[in-house]
Short mmCIF file of C-alpha atoms in Angstrom, two decimals:
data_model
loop_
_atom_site.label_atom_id
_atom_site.label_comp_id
_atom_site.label_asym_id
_atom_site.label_seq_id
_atom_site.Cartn_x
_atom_site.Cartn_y
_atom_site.Cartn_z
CA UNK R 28 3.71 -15.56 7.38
CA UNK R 29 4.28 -16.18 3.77
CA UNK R 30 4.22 -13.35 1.12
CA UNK R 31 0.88 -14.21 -0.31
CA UNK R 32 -0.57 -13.86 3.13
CA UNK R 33 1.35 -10.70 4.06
CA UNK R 34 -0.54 -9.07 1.17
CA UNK R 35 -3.75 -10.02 1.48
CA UNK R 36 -3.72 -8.45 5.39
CA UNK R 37 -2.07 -5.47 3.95
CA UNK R 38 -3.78 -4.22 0.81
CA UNK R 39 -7.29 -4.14 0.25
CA UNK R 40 -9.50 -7.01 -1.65
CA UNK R 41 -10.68 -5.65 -5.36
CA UNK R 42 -13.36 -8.33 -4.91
CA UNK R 43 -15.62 -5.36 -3.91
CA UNK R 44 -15.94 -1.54 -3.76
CA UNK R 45 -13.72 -0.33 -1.04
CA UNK R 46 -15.20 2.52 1.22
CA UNK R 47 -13.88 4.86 3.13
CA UNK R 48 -13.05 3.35 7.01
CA UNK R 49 -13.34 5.16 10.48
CA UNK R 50 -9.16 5.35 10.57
CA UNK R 51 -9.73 7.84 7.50
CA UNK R 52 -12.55 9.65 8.86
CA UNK R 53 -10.70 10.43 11.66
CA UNK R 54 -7.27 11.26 9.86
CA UNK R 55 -9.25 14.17 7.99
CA UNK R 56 -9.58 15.86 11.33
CA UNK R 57 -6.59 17.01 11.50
CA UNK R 58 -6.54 18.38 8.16
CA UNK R 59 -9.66 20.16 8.85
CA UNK R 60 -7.05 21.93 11.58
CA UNK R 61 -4.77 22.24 8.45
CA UNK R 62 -7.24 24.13 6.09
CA UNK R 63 -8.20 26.44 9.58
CA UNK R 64 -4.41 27.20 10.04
CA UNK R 65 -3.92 28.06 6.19
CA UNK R 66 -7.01 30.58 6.06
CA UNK R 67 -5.50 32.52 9.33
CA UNK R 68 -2.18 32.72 7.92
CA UNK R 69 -3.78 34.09 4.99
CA UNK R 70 -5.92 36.41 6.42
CA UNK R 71 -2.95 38.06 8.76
CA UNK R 72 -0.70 38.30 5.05
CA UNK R 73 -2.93 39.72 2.72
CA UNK R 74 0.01 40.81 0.11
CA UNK R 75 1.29 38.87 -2.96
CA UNK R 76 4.52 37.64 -0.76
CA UNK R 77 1.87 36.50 2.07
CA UNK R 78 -0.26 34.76 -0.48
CA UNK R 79 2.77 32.61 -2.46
CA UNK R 80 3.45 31.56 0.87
CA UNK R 81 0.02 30.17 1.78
CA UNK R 82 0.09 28.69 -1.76
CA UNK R 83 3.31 26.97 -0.83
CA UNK R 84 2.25 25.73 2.37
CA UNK R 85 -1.05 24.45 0.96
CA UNK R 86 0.51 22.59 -1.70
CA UNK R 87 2.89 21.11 1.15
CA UNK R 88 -0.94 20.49 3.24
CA UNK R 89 -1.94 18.94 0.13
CA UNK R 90 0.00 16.32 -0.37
CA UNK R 91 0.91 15.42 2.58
CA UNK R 92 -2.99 14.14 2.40
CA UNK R 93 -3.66 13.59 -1.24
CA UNK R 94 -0.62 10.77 -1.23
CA UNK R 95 -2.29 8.60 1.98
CA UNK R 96 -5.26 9.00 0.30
CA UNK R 97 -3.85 7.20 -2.47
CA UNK R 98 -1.98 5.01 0.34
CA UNK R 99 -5.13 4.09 1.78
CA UNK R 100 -6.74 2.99 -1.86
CA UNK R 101 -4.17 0.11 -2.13
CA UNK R 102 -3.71 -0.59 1.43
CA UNK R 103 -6.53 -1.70 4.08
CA UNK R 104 -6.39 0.84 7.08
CA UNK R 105 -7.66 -1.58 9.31
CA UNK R 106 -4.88 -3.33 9.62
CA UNK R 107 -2.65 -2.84 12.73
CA UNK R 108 0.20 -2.09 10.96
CA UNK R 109 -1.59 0.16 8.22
CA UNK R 110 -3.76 2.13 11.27
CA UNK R 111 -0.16 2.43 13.01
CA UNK R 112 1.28 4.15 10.14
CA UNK R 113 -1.94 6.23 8.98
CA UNK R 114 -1.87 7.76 13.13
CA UNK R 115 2.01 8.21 12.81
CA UNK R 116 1.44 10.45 9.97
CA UNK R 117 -1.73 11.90 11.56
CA UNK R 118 0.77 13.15 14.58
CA UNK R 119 3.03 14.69 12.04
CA UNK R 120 0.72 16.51 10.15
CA UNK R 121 -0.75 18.36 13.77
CA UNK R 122 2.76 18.97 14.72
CA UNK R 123 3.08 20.38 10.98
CA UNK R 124 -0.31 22.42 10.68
CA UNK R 125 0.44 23.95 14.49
CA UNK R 126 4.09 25.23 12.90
CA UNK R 127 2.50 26.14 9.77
CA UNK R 128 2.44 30.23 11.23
CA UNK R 129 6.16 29.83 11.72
CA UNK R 130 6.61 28.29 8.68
CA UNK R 131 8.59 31.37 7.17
CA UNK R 132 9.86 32.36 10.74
CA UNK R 133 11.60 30.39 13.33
CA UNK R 134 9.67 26.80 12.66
CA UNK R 135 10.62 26.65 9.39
CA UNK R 136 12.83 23.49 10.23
CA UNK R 137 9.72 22.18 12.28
CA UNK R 138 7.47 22.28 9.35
CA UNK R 139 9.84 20.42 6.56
CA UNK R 140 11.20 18.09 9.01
CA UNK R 141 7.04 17.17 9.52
CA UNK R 142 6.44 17.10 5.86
CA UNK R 143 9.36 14.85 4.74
CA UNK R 144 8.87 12.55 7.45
CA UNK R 145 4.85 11.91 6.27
CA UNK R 146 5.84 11.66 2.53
CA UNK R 147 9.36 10.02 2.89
CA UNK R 148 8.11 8.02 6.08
CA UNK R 149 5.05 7.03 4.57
CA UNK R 150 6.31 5.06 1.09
CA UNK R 151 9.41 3.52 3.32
CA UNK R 152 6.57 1.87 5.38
CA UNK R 153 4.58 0.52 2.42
CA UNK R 154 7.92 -0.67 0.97
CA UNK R 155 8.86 -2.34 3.92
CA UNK R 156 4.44 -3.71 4.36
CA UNK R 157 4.67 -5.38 0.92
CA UNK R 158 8.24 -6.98 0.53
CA UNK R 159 10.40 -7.07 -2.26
CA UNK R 160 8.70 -8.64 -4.84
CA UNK R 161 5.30 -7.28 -4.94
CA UNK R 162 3.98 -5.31 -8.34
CA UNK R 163 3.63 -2.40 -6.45
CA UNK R 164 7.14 -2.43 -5.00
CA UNK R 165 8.65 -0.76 -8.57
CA UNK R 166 6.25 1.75 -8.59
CA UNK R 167 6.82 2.56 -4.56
CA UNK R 168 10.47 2.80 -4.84
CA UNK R 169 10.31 5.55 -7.85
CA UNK R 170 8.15 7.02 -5.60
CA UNK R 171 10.65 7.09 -2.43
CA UNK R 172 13.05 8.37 -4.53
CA UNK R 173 11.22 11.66 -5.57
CA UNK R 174 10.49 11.90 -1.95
CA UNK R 175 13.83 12.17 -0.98
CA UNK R 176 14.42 14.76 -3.39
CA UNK R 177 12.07 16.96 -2.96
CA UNK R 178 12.64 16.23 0.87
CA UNK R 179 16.14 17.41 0.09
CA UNK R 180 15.32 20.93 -0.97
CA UNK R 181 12.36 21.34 1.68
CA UNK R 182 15.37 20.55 4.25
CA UNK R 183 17.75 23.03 2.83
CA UNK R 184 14.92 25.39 3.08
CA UNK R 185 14.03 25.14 6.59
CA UNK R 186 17.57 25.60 7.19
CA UNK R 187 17.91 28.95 5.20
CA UNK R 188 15.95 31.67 5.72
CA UNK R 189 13.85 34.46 3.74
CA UNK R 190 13.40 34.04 0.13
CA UNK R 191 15.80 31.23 0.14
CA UNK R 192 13.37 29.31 1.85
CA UNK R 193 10.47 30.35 0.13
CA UNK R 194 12.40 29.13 -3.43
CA UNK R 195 13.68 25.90 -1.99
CA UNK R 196 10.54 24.70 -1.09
CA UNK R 197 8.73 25.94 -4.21
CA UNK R 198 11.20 23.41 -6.02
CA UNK R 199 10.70 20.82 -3.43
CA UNK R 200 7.09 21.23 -4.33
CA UNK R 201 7.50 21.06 -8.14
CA UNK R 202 9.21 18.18 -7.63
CA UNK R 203 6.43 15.86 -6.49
CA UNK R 204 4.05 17.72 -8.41
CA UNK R 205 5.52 17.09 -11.80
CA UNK R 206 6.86 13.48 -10.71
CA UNK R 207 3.43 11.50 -11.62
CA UNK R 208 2.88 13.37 -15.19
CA UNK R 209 6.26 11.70 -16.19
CA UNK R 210 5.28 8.60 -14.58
CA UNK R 211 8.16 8.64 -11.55
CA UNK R 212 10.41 8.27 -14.33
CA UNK R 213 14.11 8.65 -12.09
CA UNK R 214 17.37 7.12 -13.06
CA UNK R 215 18.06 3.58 -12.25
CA UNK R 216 14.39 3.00 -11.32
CA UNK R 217 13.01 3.61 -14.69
CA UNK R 218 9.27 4.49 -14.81
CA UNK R 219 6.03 3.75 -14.24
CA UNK R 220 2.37 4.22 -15.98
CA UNK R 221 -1.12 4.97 -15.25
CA UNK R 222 -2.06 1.59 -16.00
CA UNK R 223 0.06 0.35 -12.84
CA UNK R 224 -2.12 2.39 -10.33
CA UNK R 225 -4.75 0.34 -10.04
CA UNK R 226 -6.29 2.58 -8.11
CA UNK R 227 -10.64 2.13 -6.76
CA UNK R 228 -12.41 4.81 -8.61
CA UNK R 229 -15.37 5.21 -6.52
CA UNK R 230 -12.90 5.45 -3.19
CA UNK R 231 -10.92 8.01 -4.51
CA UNK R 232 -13.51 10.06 -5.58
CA UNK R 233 -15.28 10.12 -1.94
CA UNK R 234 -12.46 10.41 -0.49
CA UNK R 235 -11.91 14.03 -2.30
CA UNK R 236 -15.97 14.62 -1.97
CA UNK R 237 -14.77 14.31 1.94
CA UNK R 238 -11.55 16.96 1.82
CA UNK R 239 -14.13 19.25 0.20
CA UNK R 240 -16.72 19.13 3.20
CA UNK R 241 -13.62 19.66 5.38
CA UNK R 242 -12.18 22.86 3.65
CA UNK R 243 -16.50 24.39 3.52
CA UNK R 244 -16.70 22.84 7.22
CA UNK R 245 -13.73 26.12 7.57
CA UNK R 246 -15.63 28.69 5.46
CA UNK R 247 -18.88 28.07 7.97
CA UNK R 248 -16.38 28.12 10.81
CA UNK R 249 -14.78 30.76 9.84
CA UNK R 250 -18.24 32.74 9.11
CA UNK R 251 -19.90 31.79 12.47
CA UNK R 252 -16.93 32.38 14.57
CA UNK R 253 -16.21 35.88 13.06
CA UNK R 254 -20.14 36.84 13.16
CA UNK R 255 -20.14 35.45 17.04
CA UNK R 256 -17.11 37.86 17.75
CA UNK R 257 -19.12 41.31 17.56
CA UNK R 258 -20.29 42.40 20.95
CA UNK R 259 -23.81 43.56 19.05
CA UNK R 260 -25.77 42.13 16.48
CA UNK R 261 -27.29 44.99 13.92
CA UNK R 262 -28.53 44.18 10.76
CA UNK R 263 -25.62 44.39 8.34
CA UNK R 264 -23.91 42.03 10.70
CA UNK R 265 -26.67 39.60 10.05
CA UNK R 266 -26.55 40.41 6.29
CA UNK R 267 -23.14 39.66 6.31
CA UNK R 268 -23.93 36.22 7.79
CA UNK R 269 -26.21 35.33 5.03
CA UNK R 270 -23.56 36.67 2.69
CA UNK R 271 -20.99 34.23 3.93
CA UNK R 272 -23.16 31.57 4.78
CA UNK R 273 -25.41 31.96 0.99
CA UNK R 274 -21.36 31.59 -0.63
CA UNK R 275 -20.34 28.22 1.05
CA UNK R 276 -24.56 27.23 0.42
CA UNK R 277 -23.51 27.78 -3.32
CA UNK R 278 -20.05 26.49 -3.65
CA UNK R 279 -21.34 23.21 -2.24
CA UNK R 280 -24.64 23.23 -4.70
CA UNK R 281 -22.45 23.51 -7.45
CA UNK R 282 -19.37 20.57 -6.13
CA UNK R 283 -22.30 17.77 -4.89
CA UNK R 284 -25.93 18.96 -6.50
CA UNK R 285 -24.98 17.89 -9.84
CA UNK R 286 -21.16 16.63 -9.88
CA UNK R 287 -19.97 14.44 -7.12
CA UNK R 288 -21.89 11.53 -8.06
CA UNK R 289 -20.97 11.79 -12.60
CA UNK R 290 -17.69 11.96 -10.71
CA UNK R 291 -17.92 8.32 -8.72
CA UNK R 292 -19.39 6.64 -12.06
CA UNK R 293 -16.77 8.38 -14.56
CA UNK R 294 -13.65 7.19 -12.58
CA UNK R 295 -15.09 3.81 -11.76
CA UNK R 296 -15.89 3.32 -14.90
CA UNK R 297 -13.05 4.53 -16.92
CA UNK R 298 -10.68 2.42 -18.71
CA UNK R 299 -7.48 3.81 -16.88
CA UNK R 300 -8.69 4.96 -13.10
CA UNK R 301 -5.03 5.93 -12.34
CA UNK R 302 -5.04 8.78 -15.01
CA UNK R 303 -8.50 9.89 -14.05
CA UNK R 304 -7.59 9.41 -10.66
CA UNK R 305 -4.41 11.61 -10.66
CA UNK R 306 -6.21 14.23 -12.67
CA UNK R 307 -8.64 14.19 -9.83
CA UNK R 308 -6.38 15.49 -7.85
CA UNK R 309 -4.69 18.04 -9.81
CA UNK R 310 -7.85 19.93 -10.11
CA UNK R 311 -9.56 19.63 -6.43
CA UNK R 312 -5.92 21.07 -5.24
CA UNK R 313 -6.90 24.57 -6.96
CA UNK R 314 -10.91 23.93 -6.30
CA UNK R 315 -10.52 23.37 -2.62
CA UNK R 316 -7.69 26.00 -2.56
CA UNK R 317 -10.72 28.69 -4.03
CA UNK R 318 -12.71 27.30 -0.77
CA UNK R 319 -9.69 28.52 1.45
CA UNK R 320 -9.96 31.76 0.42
CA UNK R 321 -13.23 31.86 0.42
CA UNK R 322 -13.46 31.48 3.60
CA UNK R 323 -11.08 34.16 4.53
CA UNK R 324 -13.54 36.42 1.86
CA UNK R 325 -16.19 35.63 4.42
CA UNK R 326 -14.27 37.10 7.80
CA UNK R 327 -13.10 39.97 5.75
CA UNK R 328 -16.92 40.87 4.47
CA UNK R 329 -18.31 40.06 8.39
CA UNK R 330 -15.10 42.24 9.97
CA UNK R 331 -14.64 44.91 7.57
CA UNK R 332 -17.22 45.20 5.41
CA UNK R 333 -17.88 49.11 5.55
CA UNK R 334 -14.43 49.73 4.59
CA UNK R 335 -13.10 50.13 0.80
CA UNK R 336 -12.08 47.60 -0.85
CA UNK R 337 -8.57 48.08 -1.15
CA UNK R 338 -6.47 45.77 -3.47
CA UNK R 339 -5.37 43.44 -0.61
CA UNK R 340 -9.09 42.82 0.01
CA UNK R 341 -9.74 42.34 -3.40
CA UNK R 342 -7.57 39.57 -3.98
CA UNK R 343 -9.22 37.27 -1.37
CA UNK R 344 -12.87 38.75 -2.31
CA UNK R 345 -12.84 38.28 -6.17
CA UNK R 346 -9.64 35.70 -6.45
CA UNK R 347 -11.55 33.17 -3.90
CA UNK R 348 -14.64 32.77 -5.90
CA UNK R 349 -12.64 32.78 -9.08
CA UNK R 350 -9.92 30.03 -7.81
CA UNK R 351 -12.90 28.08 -6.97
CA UNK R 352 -15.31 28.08 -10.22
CA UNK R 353 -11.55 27.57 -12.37
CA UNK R 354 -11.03 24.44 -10.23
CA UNK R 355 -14.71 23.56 -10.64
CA UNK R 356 -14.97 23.69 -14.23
CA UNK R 357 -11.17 21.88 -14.55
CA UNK R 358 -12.95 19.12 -12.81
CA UNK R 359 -16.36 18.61 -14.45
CA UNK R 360 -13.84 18.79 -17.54
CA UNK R 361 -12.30 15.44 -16.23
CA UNK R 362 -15.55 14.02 -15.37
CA UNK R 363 -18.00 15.23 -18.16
CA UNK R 364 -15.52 15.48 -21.01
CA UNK R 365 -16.30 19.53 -21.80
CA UNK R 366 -16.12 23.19 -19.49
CA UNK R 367 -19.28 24.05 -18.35
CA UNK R 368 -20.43 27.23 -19.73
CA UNK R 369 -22.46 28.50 -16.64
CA UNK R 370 -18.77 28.00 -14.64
CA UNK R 371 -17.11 30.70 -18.22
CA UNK R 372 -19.67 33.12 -17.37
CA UNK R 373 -19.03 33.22 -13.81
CA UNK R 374 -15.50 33.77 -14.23
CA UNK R 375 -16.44 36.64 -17.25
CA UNK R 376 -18.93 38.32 -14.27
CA UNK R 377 -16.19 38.37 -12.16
CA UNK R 378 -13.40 39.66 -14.61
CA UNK R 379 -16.24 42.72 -14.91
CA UNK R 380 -16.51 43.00 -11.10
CA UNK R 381 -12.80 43.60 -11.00
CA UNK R 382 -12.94 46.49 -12.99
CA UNK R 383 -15.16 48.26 -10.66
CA UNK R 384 -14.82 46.92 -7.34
CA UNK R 385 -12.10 49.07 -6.26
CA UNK R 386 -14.80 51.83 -6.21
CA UNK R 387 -16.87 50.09 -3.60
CA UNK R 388 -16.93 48.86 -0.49
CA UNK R 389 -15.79 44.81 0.87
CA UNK R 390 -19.95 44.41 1.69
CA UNK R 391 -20.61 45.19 -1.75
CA UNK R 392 -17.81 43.50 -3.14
CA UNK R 393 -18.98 40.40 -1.52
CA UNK R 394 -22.12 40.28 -1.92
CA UNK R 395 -21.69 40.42 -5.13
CA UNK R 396 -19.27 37.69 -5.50
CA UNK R 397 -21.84 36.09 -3.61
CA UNK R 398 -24.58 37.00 -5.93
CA UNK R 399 -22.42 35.56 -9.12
CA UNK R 400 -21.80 31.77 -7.06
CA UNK R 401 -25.46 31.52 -6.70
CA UNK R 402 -26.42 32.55 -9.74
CA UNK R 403 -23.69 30.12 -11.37
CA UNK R 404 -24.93 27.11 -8.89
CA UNK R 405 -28.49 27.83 -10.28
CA UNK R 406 -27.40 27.90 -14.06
CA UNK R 407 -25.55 24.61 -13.85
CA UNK R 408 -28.59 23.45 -11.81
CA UNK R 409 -30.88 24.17 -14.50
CA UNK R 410 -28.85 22.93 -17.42
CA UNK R 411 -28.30 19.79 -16.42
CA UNK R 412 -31.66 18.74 -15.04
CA UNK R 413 -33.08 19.80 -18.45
CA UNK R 414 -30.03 17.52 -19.95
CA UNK R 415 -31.53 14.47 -17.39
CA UNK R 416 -35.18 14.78 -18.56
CA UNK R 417 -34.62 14.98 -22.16
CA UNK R 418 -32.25 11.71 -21.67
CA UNK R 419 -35.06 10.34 -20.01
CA UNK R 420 -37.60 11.00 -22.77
CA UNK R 421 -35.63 9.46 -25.32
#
């Protein structure tokens, strides 16, 4: 087969939008395992140690699928050898989210191993799909070469233990984080630019809309499943249900109501997708990281809601919410150009709420939380249908 024909079976056509496929619906899956793995660790290490960690791991969750979403923008799934590889690194993420509670215990050498071999094993394959001399080859090979790296110190961290471990991989992390906003600039390879991702706007940006309705799929999961647990039903427990199940209502209002679709048109339409595209990203890692511990918020207010709200509480009750209205507003920044104001006072209400909520208990603490989501959701709602009709009247 000659190079010209290699490519075309192997990357998508631009001669039309791409969508998402079936072989990336079902790769989410197991990341909706991922997010449900994540929120239990959480929940069982409620203390600042226990929370870096889950950050850590997250960030290790999140790019693991964040990069093949990227993979999956240039190259067409449903070809065999595309599918192949998308399924390879859909068996190494299970094996990864399953040893993610061992992570910092005796599968810490499980869990890199897993996480090198999707990012490392991943751009090897694309090098090796698209040949030599191919654009996109430069731009891969920078990018093989920061996942080595970082693969390095996520190695040397499953091999040492304790807070070794816990500041190797925070470097290992850094490293692919802070590769793209220098453009995979690495010696020898030189570097590459936003203009060389030429990315599909209007994929990406469903294919983050779909990660989101994976990590709320966990916060109604998580709400049902710890509501179904009690032997007997009495009214708080039902209160709490519409507490946690009124918060994910809300978080999605304010991500798809009046967002997800500005978001499509702004990076399709925008003059450098890759930039938009990669800023994307940045900001849904912290929004749908907000959604994580939201939904351990929710099993806390269902489970112990007549007890105080002690500080470890507090910092999945109020820090959840908050997480996810500073990722929110990061985002419409990207896609609208400004920070919504509705998104400032919601973070202000909840800056007050932490002054007081040690005094009360985790049902008031999150219904209250609750309270301020909807009452942001409905704000934004407001504002920008008035914004709508008076464009329309003009």
């Amino acid at each position: 087969m000659s190079h010209d024909n290699k490519r075309a079976t192997t990357l998508r056509s631009r001669d039309e939008a791409a969508r998402v496929s079936n072989e990336e619906l079902f790769f989410d899956l197991v990341y909706a395992f991922s997010v449900t793995q994540l929120s239990h660790y959480l929940l069982d290490h409620l203390t600042l140690l226990g929370a870096f960690q889950t950050l850590v791991m997250w960030f290790a969750v999140w790019l693991g699928w964040q990069y093949t979403a990227w993979t999956t923008n240039w190259f067409n799934p449903g070809a065999l050898r595309i599918r192949g590889v998308l399924f390879a690194i859909m068996l190494l993420a299970m094996v990864m989210a399953s040893a993610l509670p061992g992570a910092f215990a005796e599968r810490g050498l499980v869990f890199a191993l897993c996480f090198v071999g999707i990012q490392a094993g991943r751009t090897f394959c694309m090098l090796i799909a698209i040949g030599s001399n191919d654009p996109l080859t430069p731009n891969f090979r920078r990018l093989l070469a920061w996942n080595c790296l970082a693969g390095a110190f996520w190695i040397a961290g499953g091999l040492a233990e304790g807070q070794a471990r816990l500041a190797l991989w925070f470097v290992g992390v850094l490293c692919e984080y802070i590769a793209p906003m220098i453009g995979l600039r690495f010696p020898g390879l030189g570097r590459s630019t936003t203009a060389d991702w030429t990315i599909d706007g209007g994929h990406l940006a469903e294919r983050c809309q779909l990660f989101v309705i994976v990590a709320l799929g966990e916060s109604v999961l998580a709400t049902g499943i710890a509501f179904g647990q009690h032997t007997e039903w009495h009214g708080i427990d039902l209160f709490a249900l519409l507490v946690g199940f009124s918060g994910s209502l809300a978080m999605w209002w304010m991500y798809f109501d009046t967002s997800a679709k500005e978001a499509t048109h702004a990076i399709e339409h925008s003059p450098d997708p890759g930039g938009i595209g990669a800023k994307f990203h940045y900001t849904h890692v912290i929004l749908v990281a907000g959604i994580i511990v939201c939904a351990v918020a929710d099993e806390l207010t269902i489970n112990e809601g007549s007890h105080h709200a002690e500080l470890k509480y507090l910092g999945a009750l109020i820090g959840g919410p908050a997480l996810y209205l500073f990722g929110n507003a990061l985002f419409k920044r990207v896609v609208r150009g400004f920070l919504p104001q509705s998104h400032l006072y919601g973070l202000g209400l909840l800056a007050v709420l932490a002054v007081f909520a040690p005094h009360l208990s985790v049902m008031v603490v999150g219904t209250l939380t609750t309270l301020v989501m909807i009452a942001v959701a409905a704000l934004e709602a407001v504002v920008r249908r008035r914004a709508w009709a008076a464009a329309a009247a003009r």
